[in-house]
Amino acid sequence: MYNPLSLEGKRIMVTGASSGIGRACAEMISRLGGEVVLVARDEQRLRQTLESLDGSGHEVHRFDLSDSDATPAWMKQVTLSGKVLSGMVHCAGIEITLPIKTMKFADYRRLMSINLDAAYALSKGFRQRNVGSPASSIVFISSVAAIKAMPGMIAYATSKAALYGLTRSLAVELVRDGIRVNCVTPGLVETEMKIQMDRKRTPEQMQAVRASHLLGLGTTMDVAHAVVFLLAETGRWITGSNLVVDGGYSIN
């Protein structure tokens, strides 16, 4: 039976695949027949993700994405076997909640190195010869913090907003290579990052956050569904776009 969401025969890299949205994306890609290249710093947790995947042909690669200069050459190594990438999902990211008066530049630079610089370096690596295939797709995971301001989120919101500018510019530049580039902007979903954020909020604040999502808080699979839509044939005519998946938070 015809399935426009099928990822059969596609090899897709997922960063931040050790947990949260990254793990959910990896699991969904595998269910749709794709081979997944799992990337994160924690190999043990990557192995746990690997055990949760359907199918075969998946790979685990431990790599520190804060080393942007080394990223393109490392991606060459990943595809030395001749198995080029059909897509890439950049889910890796960190969140620091601090007001500007107390945030140190070292914290700001560390956040930017993963959330934004890594996206640029991965894209540079992906477009190299024999790394990304024609008719392929890049998807960045942004955040609703980029479009709806919240206190203490200046660095995080800046990094995630910049991803959309990167998306649009790359979409224009990489179209000649047959590469589509899009962005998914989630609202608050149940992840380890959310748990860490919850510890910094009062019960009343958390209740207000929940109430502001018209459809309730989301799950990592809600985001993964949007990602695979952009990776598969269903996203063939979409590039340079930002798909907001936030349960109505940004319109409330």
XYZ file of N, CA and C in Angstrom:
756
model
N 0.845 -1.197 0.000
C 0.000 0.000 0.000
C 0.883 1.251 0.000
N 0.500 2.226 -0.833
C 1.282 3.448 -0.952
C 1.254 4.239 0.344
N 2.434 4.668 0.793
C 2.557 5.468 2.013
C 3.474 6.653 1.735
N 2.940 7.865 1.580
C 3.786 9.023 1.274
C 4.733 9.391 2.403
N 4.539 8.816 3.594
C 5.423 9.070 4.729
C 6.541 8.034 4.839
N 6.568 7.088 3.916
C 7.587 6.045 3.981
C 8.987 6.641 3.874
N 9.885 6.110 4.704
C 11.292 6.514 4.661
C 12.182 5.325 4.290
N 11.600 4.354 3.628
C 12.348 3.181 3.182
C 13.508 3.609 2.286
N 14.676 3.033 2.556
C 15.848 3.328 1.741
C 16.531 4.638 2.069
N 16.063 5.345 3.099
C 16.656 6.631 3.467
C 17.502 6.480 4.739
N 18.625 7.162 4.748
C 19.537 7.164 5.896
C 19.554 8.577 6.468
N 19.145 8.712 7.711
C 18.913 10.036 8.285
C 19.671 10.195 9.591
N 20.428 11.285 9.688
C 21.167 11.602 10.908
C 20.266 12.375 11.870
N 20.296 11.983 13.141
C 19.534 12.685 14.181
C 20.494 13.047 15.303
N 20.688 14.340 15.548
C 21.523 14.772 16.666
C 20.657 14.895 17.922
N 21.310 14.776 19.069
C 20.549 14.804 20.315
C 19.654 13.594 20.456
N 20.065 12.469 19.847
C 19.214 11.279 19.777
C 19.199 10.466 21.063
N 19.929 10.909 22.079
C 19.999 10.150 23.323
C 18.788 10.365 24.220
N 17.958 11.367 23.924
C 16.805 11.642 24.786
C 15.819 12.576 24.085
N 14.674 12.771 24.713
C 13.707 13.785 24.317
C 13.234 13.711 22.881
N 13.163 14.871 22.256
C 12.669 14.972 20.885
C 13.568 14.202 19.921
N 14.874 14.228 20.159
C 15.796 13.503 19.295
C 15.516 12.012 19.297
N 15.322 11.447 20.478
C 15.010 10.016 20.565
C 13.685 9.708 19.884
N 12.674 10.550 20.100
C 11.370 10.325 19.471
C 11.467 10.375 17.950
N 12.254 11.315 17.431
C 12.434 11.409 15.979
C 13.107 10.155 15.438
N 14.135 9.680 16.144
C 14.832 8.470 15.718
C 13.881 7.274 15.695
N 13.072 7.158 16.718
C 12.127 6.038 16.791
C 11.104 6.112 15.665
N 10.587 7.294 15.390
C 9.576 7.441 14.341
C 10.170 7.173 12.959
N 11.384 7.654 12.718
C 12.054 7.404 11.436
C 12.223 5.904 11.218
N 12.621 5.193 12.271
C 12.821 3.746 12.142
C 11.497 3.027 11.879
N 10.421 3.480 12.487
C 9.113 2.856 12.266
C 8.645 3.021 10.830
N 9.117 4.082 10.185
C 8.737 4.348 8.794
C 9.742 3.765 7.802
N 10.660 2.948 8.314
C 11.556 2.210 7.434
C 12.913 2.819 7.203
N 13.208 3.965 7.816
C 14.491 4.622 7.599
C 15.597 4.044 8.464
N 16.835 4.223 8.010
C 18.014 3.898 8.810
C 18.451 5.181 9.520
N 18.795 5.071 10.789
C 19.085 6.251 11.598
C 20.549 6.268 12.031
N 21.195 7.422 11.836
C 22.533 7.670 12.366
C 22.344 8.480 13.645
N 22.540 7.829 14.784
C 22.274 8.430 16.087
C 23.512 9.174 16.577
N 23.333 10.440 16.952
C 24.471 11.273 17.354
C 24.176 11.958 18.687
N 25.122 11.880 19.609
C 25.070 12.611 20.883
C 26.405 12.405 21.576
N 26.561 12.998 22.757
C 27.814 12.852 23.505
C 27.817 11.618 24.400
N 26.616 11.157 24.799
C 26.499 10.059 25.749
C 26.249 8.754 24.997
N 27.304 7.956 24.805
C 27.167 6.733 24.009
C 26.251 5.716 24.680
N 26.289 5.630 25.992
C 25.442 4.658 26.691
C 23.968 4.933 26.434
N 23.591 6.187 26.494
C 22.190 6.535 26.256
C 21.833 6.402 24.773
N 22.793 6.645 23.895
C 22.558 6.394 22.478
C 22.266 4.913 22.242
N 22.985 4.041 22.947
C 22.755 2.602 22.830
C 21.346 2.243 23.293
N 20.851 2.940 24.304
C 19.485 2.713 24.763
C 18.478 3.116 23.691
N 18.757 4.242 23.012
C 17.890 4.636 21.903
C 17.948 3.590 20.804
N 19.142 3.115 20.493
C 19.317 2.107 19.443
C 18.448 0.881 19.714
N 18.384 0.458 20.974
C 17.597 -0.718 21.338
C 16.095 -0.490 21.142
N 15.669 0.756 21.103
C 14.241 1.056 20.959
C 13.795 1.182 19.498
N 14.744 1.093 18.557
C 14.419 1.317 17.155
C 13.922 0.054 16.465
N 13.055 0.245 15.480
C 12.622 -0.842 14.608
C 13.645 -1.013 13.485
N 13.614 -2.170 12.832
C 14.446 -2.373 11.657
C 15.913 -2.544 11.986
N 16.758 -2.362 10.965
C 18.192 -2.590 11.109
C 18.964 -1.537 10.319
N 20.300 -1.622 10.400
C 21.147 -0.698 9.652
C 21.419 0.607 10.364
N 20.974 0.738 11.613
C 21.177 1.975 12.374
C 22.607 2.023 12.925
N 23.096 3.235 13.190
C 24.458 3.405 13.679
C 24.485 4.383 14.853
N 25.445 4.186 15.742
C 25.670 5.077 16.879
C 26.993 5.804 16.677
N 26.969 7.133 16.805
C 28.184 7.928 16.681
C 28.254 8.917 17.840
N 29.226 8.713 18.709
C 29.446 9.669 19.799
C 30.270 10.821 19.253
N 29.745 12.053 19.409
C 30.462 13.222 18.897
C 30.032 14.455 19.670
N 30.982 15.332 19.929
C 30.714 16.580 20.640
C 30.475 17.681 19.609
N 29.232 18.078 19.465
C 28.859 19.052 18.442
C 29.352 20.461 18.740
N 29.915 20.680 19.931
C 30.462 22.008 20.217
C 31.765 22.250 19.458
N 32.335 21.195 18.879
C 33.552 21.322 18.077
C 33.143 21.569 16.616
N 32.703 22.784 16.335
C 32.180 23.110 15.003
C 33.219 22.954 13.903
N 34.476 23.307 14.188
C 35.515 23.222 13.167
C 35.732 21.782 12.701
N 35.549 20.825 13.602
C 35.789 19.419 13.272
C 34.579 18.731 12.653
N 33.417 19.377 12.701
C 32.176 18.713 12.300
C 32.140 18.290 10.830
N 32.461 19.167 9.866
C 32.382 18.729 8.461
C 33.263 17.522 8.151
N 34.484 17.510 8.661
C 35.389 16.375 8.415
C 34.851 15.108 9.067
N 34.299 15.237 10.260
C 33.687 14.081 10.926
C 32.532 13.518 10.105
N 31.722 14.383 9.491
C 30.597 13.916 8.679
C 31.092 13.170 7.441
N 32.224 13.571 6.916
C 32.851 12.831 5.824
C 33.166 11.403 6.267
N 33.659 11.270 7.490
C 33.993 9.957 8.020
C 32.741 9.091 8.186
N 31.648 9.717 8.611
C 30.394 8.989 8.820
C 29.899 8.358 7.520
N 30.176 9.004 6.395
C 29.665 8.525 5.105
C 30.759 7.873 4.244
N 31.893 7.533 4.853
C 32.974 6.903 4.099
C 32.554 5.565 3.497
N 31.583 4.907 4.130
C 31.115 3.609 3.648
C 30.385 3.714 2.316
N 30.125 4.952 1.874
C 29.370 5.151 0.639
C 27.886 5.303 0.873
N 27.453 5.171 2.137
C 26.038 5.322 2.479
C 25.781 6.795 2.812
N 25.363 7.551 1.803
C 25.150 8.983 1.994
C 23.888 9.217 2.806
N 23.742 10.455 3.279
C 22.592 10.830 4.096
C 21.459 11.365 3.225
N 20.242 10.905 3.514
C 19.053 11.409 2.833
C 18.396 12.545 3.609
N 18.838 12.724 4.848
C 18.254 13.770 5.669
C 19.011 13.939 6.964
N 18.712 15.030 7.649
C 19.354 15.326 8.934
C 18.380 16.113 9.798
N 18.308 15.745 11.081
C 17.462 16.444 12.043
C 18.351 16.892 13.200
N 18.454 18.197 13.390
C 19.291 18.732 14.475
C 18.408 19.016 15.681
N 18.409 18.069 16.623
C 17.613 18.204 17.846
C 18.459 18.584 19.049
N 19.764 18.366 18.964
C 20.632 18.640 20.114
C 20.518 20.105 20.521
N 20.428 20.331 21.813
C 20.329 21.706 22.292
C 20.408 21.756 23.804
N 20.788 22.902 24.328
C 20.814 23.111 25.769
C 20.014 24.364 26.092
N 19.557 24.426 27.334
C 18.744 25.566 27.768
C 19.307 26.109 29.068
N 19.516 27.414 29.113
C 19.988 28.077 30.327
C 19.002 29.194 30.652
N 18.389 29.111 31.817
C 17.412 30.123 32.232
C 18.055 31.051 33.241
N 18.480 32.199 32.749
C 19.113 33.210 33.599
C 18.795 34.597 33.044
N 18.562 35.568 33.911
C 18.399 36.942 33.420
C 19.726 37.473 32.891
N 19.663 38.471 32.024
C 20.876 38.978 31.382
C 21.877 39.541 32.393
N 21.393 40.026 33.526
C 22.307 40.629 34.509
C 23.202 39.595 35.184
N 22.803 38.319 35.174
C 23.611 37.294 35.842
C 24.226 36.285 34.876
N 23.783 36.264 33.624
C 24.349 35.297 32.681
C 25.763 35.698 32.279
N 26.683 34.767 32.362
C 28.069 35.007 31.961
C 28.217 34.750 30.461
N 29.174 35.433 29.843
C 29.402 35.238 28.415
C 29.813 33.793 28.116
N 30.475 33.147 29.063
C 30.868 31.751 28.857
C 29.630 30.862 28.713
N 28.598 31.124 29.520
C 27.344 30.370 29.418
C 26.658 30.654 28.086
N 26.655 31.933 27.713
C 26.026 32.344 26.457
C 26.706 31.652 25.271
N 28.040 31.660 25.258
C 28.780 31.044 24.149
C 28.589 29.531 24.110
N 28.524 28.899 25.270
C 28.316 27.442 25.320
C 26.959 27.075 24.735
N 25.936 27.838 25.085
C 24.603 27.593 24.551
C 24.568 27.786 23.036
N 25.169 28.881 22.570
C 25.168 29.160 21.134
C 25.937 28.103 20.348
N 26.982 27.545 20.948
C 27.814 26.580 20.231
C 27.021 25.328 19.866
N 26.082 24.934 20.709
C 25.273 23.742 20.440
C 24.000 24.085 19.676
N 23.287 25.102 20.130
C 21.982 25.410 19.544
C 22.062 26.016 18.158
N 23.097 26.819 17.899
C 23.175 27.526 16.620
C 24.417 27.182 15.807
N 25.590 27.301 16.408
C 26.829 27.042 15.654
C 26.860 25.616 15.111
N 26.389 24.660 15.912
C 26.374 23.265 15.459
C 25.461 23.088 14.257
N 24.352 23.810 14.224
C 23.437 23.723 13.080
C 24.129 24.199 11.808
N 24.869 25.283 11.920
C 25.620 25.808 10.772
C 26.680 24.807 10.325
N 27.455 24.276 11.280
C 28.534 23.346 10.949
C 27.987 22.053 10.343
N 26.888 21.546 10.881
C 26.267 20.336 10.339
C 25.780 20.560 8.911
N 25.214 21.730 8.662
C 24.733 22.048 7.306
C 25.900 22.141 6.330
N 26.980 22.750 6.789
C 28.185 22.854 5.955
C 28.718 21.455 5.624
N 28.683 20.586 6.628
C 29.121 19.222 6.402
C 28.193 18.441 5.498
N 26.895 18.648 5.670
C 25.894 17.893 4.921
C 25.987 18.151 3.419
N 26.307 19.394 3.024
C 26.308 19.727 1.601
C 27.593 19.299 0.886
N 28.530 18.721 1.606
C 29.746 18.235 0.965
C 29.429 17.088 0.002
N 30.276 16.947 -0.997
C 30.122 15.850 -1.954
C 30.154 14.501 -1.227
N 29.216 13.655 -1.589
C 29.114 12.298 -1.041
C 28.777 12.244 0.445
N 28.188 13.319 0.956
C 27.664 13.300 2.328
C 26.148 13.346 2.295
N 25.578 14.467 1.805
C 24.129 14.556 1.638
C 23.741 14.237 0.204
N 22.686 13.462 0.028
C 22.256 13.062 -1.308
C 21.328 14.116 -1.916
N 21.154 14.119 -3.238
C 20.157 14.986 -3.868
C 18.757 14.623 -3.362
N 17.851 15.576 -3.431
C 16.474 15.370 -2.960
C 16.452 14.988 -1.481
N 17.289 15.645 -0.694
C 17.366 15.363 0.740
C 16.758 16.510 1.540
N 16.713 16.329 2.859
C 15.997 17.274 3.709
C 16.720 17.497 5.026
N 16.869 18.763 5.406
C 17.405 19.146 6.713
C 16.277 19.758 7.536
N 16.170 19.343 8.797
C 15.154 19.903 9.695
C 15.839 20.340 10.993
N 15.648 21.602 11.361
C 16.148 22.131 12.633
C 15.006 22.184 13.641
N 15.315 21.884 14.895
C 14.327 22.021 15.962
C 14.556 23.341 16.683
N 13.599 24.247 16.537
C 13.664 25.547 17.201
C 12.868 25.470 18.504
N 12.224 26.527 18.890
C 11.410 26.559 20.110
C 10.437 27.718 20.034
N 9.295 27.548 20.671
C 8.311 28.627 20.719
C 8.868 29.839 21.460
N 9.939 29.638 22.236
C 10.582 30.772 22.908
C 11.105 31.781 21.902
N 11.313 31.337 20.659
C 11.809 32.234 19.611
C 10.763 33.230 19.155
N 9.491 32.893 19.361
C 8.419 33.764 18.848
C 7.514 34.318 19.941
N 7.684 33.853 21.176
C 6.891 34.385 22.286
C 7.821 34.575 23.477
N 8.024 35.820 23.847
C 9.044 36.157 24.842
C 8.698 35.637 26.232
N 9.755 35.190 26.943
C 9.629 34.742 28.324
C 10.828 35.255 29.100
N 10.665 35.623 30.356
C 11.796 36.140 31.129
C 12.854 35.073 31.377
N 14.119 35.503 31.395
C 15.210 34.605 31.679
C 15.615 33.701 30.536
N 15.052 33.939 29.359
C 15.287 33.039 28.221
C 15.993 33.753 27.069
N 16.693 34.852 27.354
C 17.265 35.673 26.293
C 18.211 34.871 25.402
N 19.166 34.193 25.992
C 20.148 33.449 25.194
C 19.489 32.317 24.423
N 18.653 31.555 25.113
C 17.975 30.421 24.477
C 17.078 30.894 23.333
N 16.277 31.927 23.592
C 15.369 32.447 22.568
C 16.145 32.991 21.370
N 17.254 33.664 21.630
C 18.074 34.203 20.543
C 18.601 33.080 19.653
N 19.107 32.020 20.273
C 19.661 30.906 19.492
C 18.586 30.239 18.649
N 17.396 30.086 19.201
C 16.323 29.406 18.484
C 15.706 30.285 17.401
N 15.648 31.593 17.636
C 15.157 32.506 16.601
C 16.127 32.549 15.431
N 17.414 32.512 15.739
C 18.430 32.550 14.685
C 18.346 31.327 13.775
N 17.867 30.213 14.305
C 17.721 29.013 13.484
C 16.774 29.239 12.313
N 15.752 30.061 12.514
C 14.822 30.311 11.416
C 15.486 31.142 10.326
N 16.297 32.130 10.714
C 17.046 32.886 9.709
C 18.005 31.986 8.954
N 18.668 31.075 9.671
C 19.557 30.117 9.037
C 18.786 29.222 8.079
N 17.616 28.794 8.499
C 16.757 27.939 7.661
C 16.440 28.603 6.334
N 15.994 29.834 6.379
C 15.575 30.525 5.162
C 16.746 30.764 4.211
N 17.879 31.184 4.759
C 19.041 31.447 3.910
C 19.595 30.161 3.304
N 19.671 29.098 4.118
C 20.150 27.825 3.599
C 19.220 27.260 2.542
N 17.910 27.443 2.741
C 16.944 26.923 1.767
C 17.185 27.508 0.387
N 17.512 28.796 0.337
C 17.781 29.452 -0.948
C 19.114 28.983 -1.517
N 20.122 28.868 -0.668
C 21.459 28.529 -1.147
C 21.606 27.055 -1.530
N 20.939 26.160 -0.792
C 21.145 24.726 -1.013
C 20.162 24.104 -1.990
N 19.219 24.886 -2.474
C 18.253 24.325 -3.429
C 18.965 23.822 -4.677
N 20.060 24.457 -5.048
C 20.823 24.021 -6.232
C 21.427 22.631 -6.024
N 21.595 22.237 -4.746
C 22.111 20.905 -4.442
C 20.992 19.899 -4.195
N 19.748 20.346 -4.389
C 18.614 19.456 -4.167
C 18.300 19.219 -2.708
N 18.706 20.157 -1.837
C 18.508 20.000 -0.394
C 17.435 20.973 0.086
N 16.395 20.437 0.715
C 15.369 21.275 1.335
C 15.748 21.536 2.789
N 15.418 22.713 3.302
C 15.752 23.069 4.686
C 14.527 23.681 5.347
N 14.114 23.108 6.460
C 12.949 23.610 7.180
C 13.193 23.583 8.685
N 12.286 24.218 9.403
C 12.404 24.370 10.847
C 11.093 23.932 11.503
N 11.174 23.238 12.627
C 9.999 22.899 13.426
C 10.122 23.621 14.765
N 9.063 24.314 15.147
C 9.071 25.112 16.377
C 8.066 24.535 17.368
N 8.543 23.739 18.330
C 7.630 23.139 19.309
C 7.309 24.078 20.460
N 6.138 23.843 21.034
C 5.820 24.429 22.321
C 6.422 23.562 23.411
N 5.864 23.632 24.611
C 6.412 22.882 25.737
C 5.960 21.427 25.666
N 6.927 20.525 25.595
C 6.622 19.098 25.562
C 7.314 18.407 26.728
N 6.853 17.204 27.030
C 7.352 16.475 28.192
C 8.731 15.875 27.891
N 9.784 16.588 28.247
C 11.161 16.124 28.061
C 11.945 16.356 29.351
N 13.188 15.870 29.372
C 14.047 16.120 30.532
C 14.324 17.608 30.700
N 14.423 18.335 29.571
C 14.636 19.779 29.653
C 13.462 20.452 30.350
N 12.239 19.984 30.050
C 11.063 20.554 30.707
C 11.101 20.278 32.210
N 11.504 19.077 32.592
C 11.589 18.736 34.013
C 12.549 19.683 34.732
N 13.676 19.982 34.096
C 14.638 20.906 34.679
C 14.047 22.302 34.817
N 13.271 22.709 33.806
C 12.622 24.018 33.859
C 11.564 24.052 34.960
N 10.853 22.933 35.143
C 9.809 22.873 36.171
C 10.370 23.140 37.566
N 11.597 22.702 37.793
C 12.217 22.870 39.117
C 12.440 24.338 39.454
N 12.454 25.185 38.436
C 12.702 26.609 38.644
C 11.399 27.413 38.710
N 10.259 26.711 38.615
C 8.972 27.394 38.627
C 8.132 26.954 39.816
N 7.251 27.845 40.269
C 6.307 27.483 41.318
C 5.167 26.682 40.692
N 4.404 25.935 41.496
C 3.245 25.211 40.957
C 2.272 26.133 40.213
N 2.120 27.347 40.724
C 1.220 28.303 40.080
C 1.735 28.696 38.691
N 3.049 28.892 38.580
C 3.647 29.232 37.293
C 3.482 28.087 36.296
N 3.677 26.858 36.767
C 3.531 25.717 35.879
C 2.089 25.551 35.415
N 1.148 25.813 36.295
C -0.263 25.723 35.921
C -0.592 26.760 34.854
N -0.007 27.953 34.983
C -0.233 29.002 33.984
C 0.342 28.593 32.628
N 1.503 27.954 32.648
C 2.113 27.485 31.403
C 1.227 26.441 30.742
N 0.730 25.498 31.516
C -0.140 24.459 30.968
C -1.412 25.071 30.376
N -1.987 26.028 31.096
C -3.236 26.637 30.635
C -3.041 27.441 29.356
N -1.836 27.950 29.129
C -1.585 28.765 27.937
C -1.451 27.936 26.666
N -1.294 26.624 26.787
C -1.285 25.727 25.623
C -2.726 25.257 25.390
N -3.372 25.795 24.387
C -4.805 25.563 24.181
C -5.146 24.078 24.057
N -4.244 23.294 23.497
C -4.475 21.861 23.345
C -3.738 21.046 24.405
N -3.274 21.710 25.460
C -2.503 21.033 26.490
C -1.050 20.887 26.084
N -0.235 20.400 27.008
C 1.173 20.188 26.699
C 1.319 19.048 25.701
N 2.346 19.138 24.870
C 2.558 18.130 23.845
C 3.470 17.010 24.311
N 3.656 16.047 23.413
C 4.592 14.956 23.650
C 5.709 15.041 22.612
N 6.783 14.324 22.867
C 7.876 14.318 21.903
C 7.429 13.736 20.567
N 6.496 12.812 20.587
C 6.011 12.217 19.343
C 5.195 13.216 18.518
N 4.537 14.170 19.168
C 3.843 15.219 18.416
C 4.829 15.976 17.539
N 6.010 16.223 18.064
C 7.041 16.928 17.306
C 7.641 16.002 16.241
N 7.867 14.744 16.602
C 8.437 13.781 15.660
C 7.543 13.607 14.436
N 6.241 13.636 14.625
C 5.319 13.513 13.492
C 5.527 14.655 12.498
N 5.715 15.859 13.010
C 5.949 17.010 12.136
C 7.274 16.875 11.410
N 8.287 16.366 12.099
C 9.617 16.221 11.504
C 9.586 15.235 10.347
N 8.979 14.058 10.550
C 8.977 13.065 9.472
C 8.136 13.533 8.286
N 7.127 14.346 8.539
C 6.350 14.935 7.445
C 7.255 15.751 6.528
N 8.209 16.469 7.116
C 9.130 17.288 6.328
C 10.253 16.461 5.705
N 10.593 15.335 6.307
C 11.641 14.477 5.760
C 11.155 13.658 4.575
N 9.896 13.252 4.617
C 9.346 12.310 3.639
C 8.846 13.024 2.383
N 8.280 12.240 1.486
C 7.738 12.782 0.238
C 6.666 13.833 0.497
N 6.003 13.741 1.640
C 4.960 14.706 1.997
C 5.504 16.133 2.072
N 6.809 16.275 2.298
C 7.416 17.605 2.380
C 8.147 18.016 1.119
N 7.933 17.287 0.027
C 8.685 17.503 -1.206
C 8.640 18.942 -1.700
N 7.523 19.640 -1.480
C 7.348 20.990 -2.031
C 7.427 22.051 -0.935
N 8.139 21.742 0.130
C 8.246 22.665 1.261
C 9.713 22.917 1.565
N 10.124 24.179 1.544
C 11.475 24.539 1.967
C 11.475 25.982 2.481
N 12.360 26.259 3.406
C 12.442 27.592 3.994
C 11.297 27.922 4.929
N 10.581 26.907 5.401
C 9.388 27.129 6.223
C 9.647 26.859 7.698
N 8.782 27.412 8.525
C 8.810 27.185 9.963
C 7.466 26.594 10.372
N 7.466 25.333 10.754
C 6.241 24.647 11.149
C 6.090 24.714 12.674
N 5.104 25.483 13.126
C 4.886 25.665 14.560
C 4.003 24.540 15.079
N 4.510 23.822 16.083
C 3.783 22.692 16.682
C 3.736 22.941 18.189
N 2.777 23.756 18.631
C 2.827 24.259 20.009
C 1.508 24.203 20.759
N 0.548 23.430 20.262
C -0.711 23.314 20.973
C -1.466 24.619 21.121
N -1.175 25.582 20.253
C -1.856 26.875 20.290
C -1.237 27.901 21.221
N -0.061 27.589 21.772
C 0.556 28.483 22.759
C 0.861 29.867 22.164
N 1.409 29.906 20.958
C 1.858 31.185 20.401
C 0.719 32.092 19.966
N -0.498 31.571 19.890
C -1.637 32.411 19.497
C -2.501 32.787 20.704
N -2.126 32.293 21.877
C -2.961 32.516 23.054
C -2.456 33.711 23.854
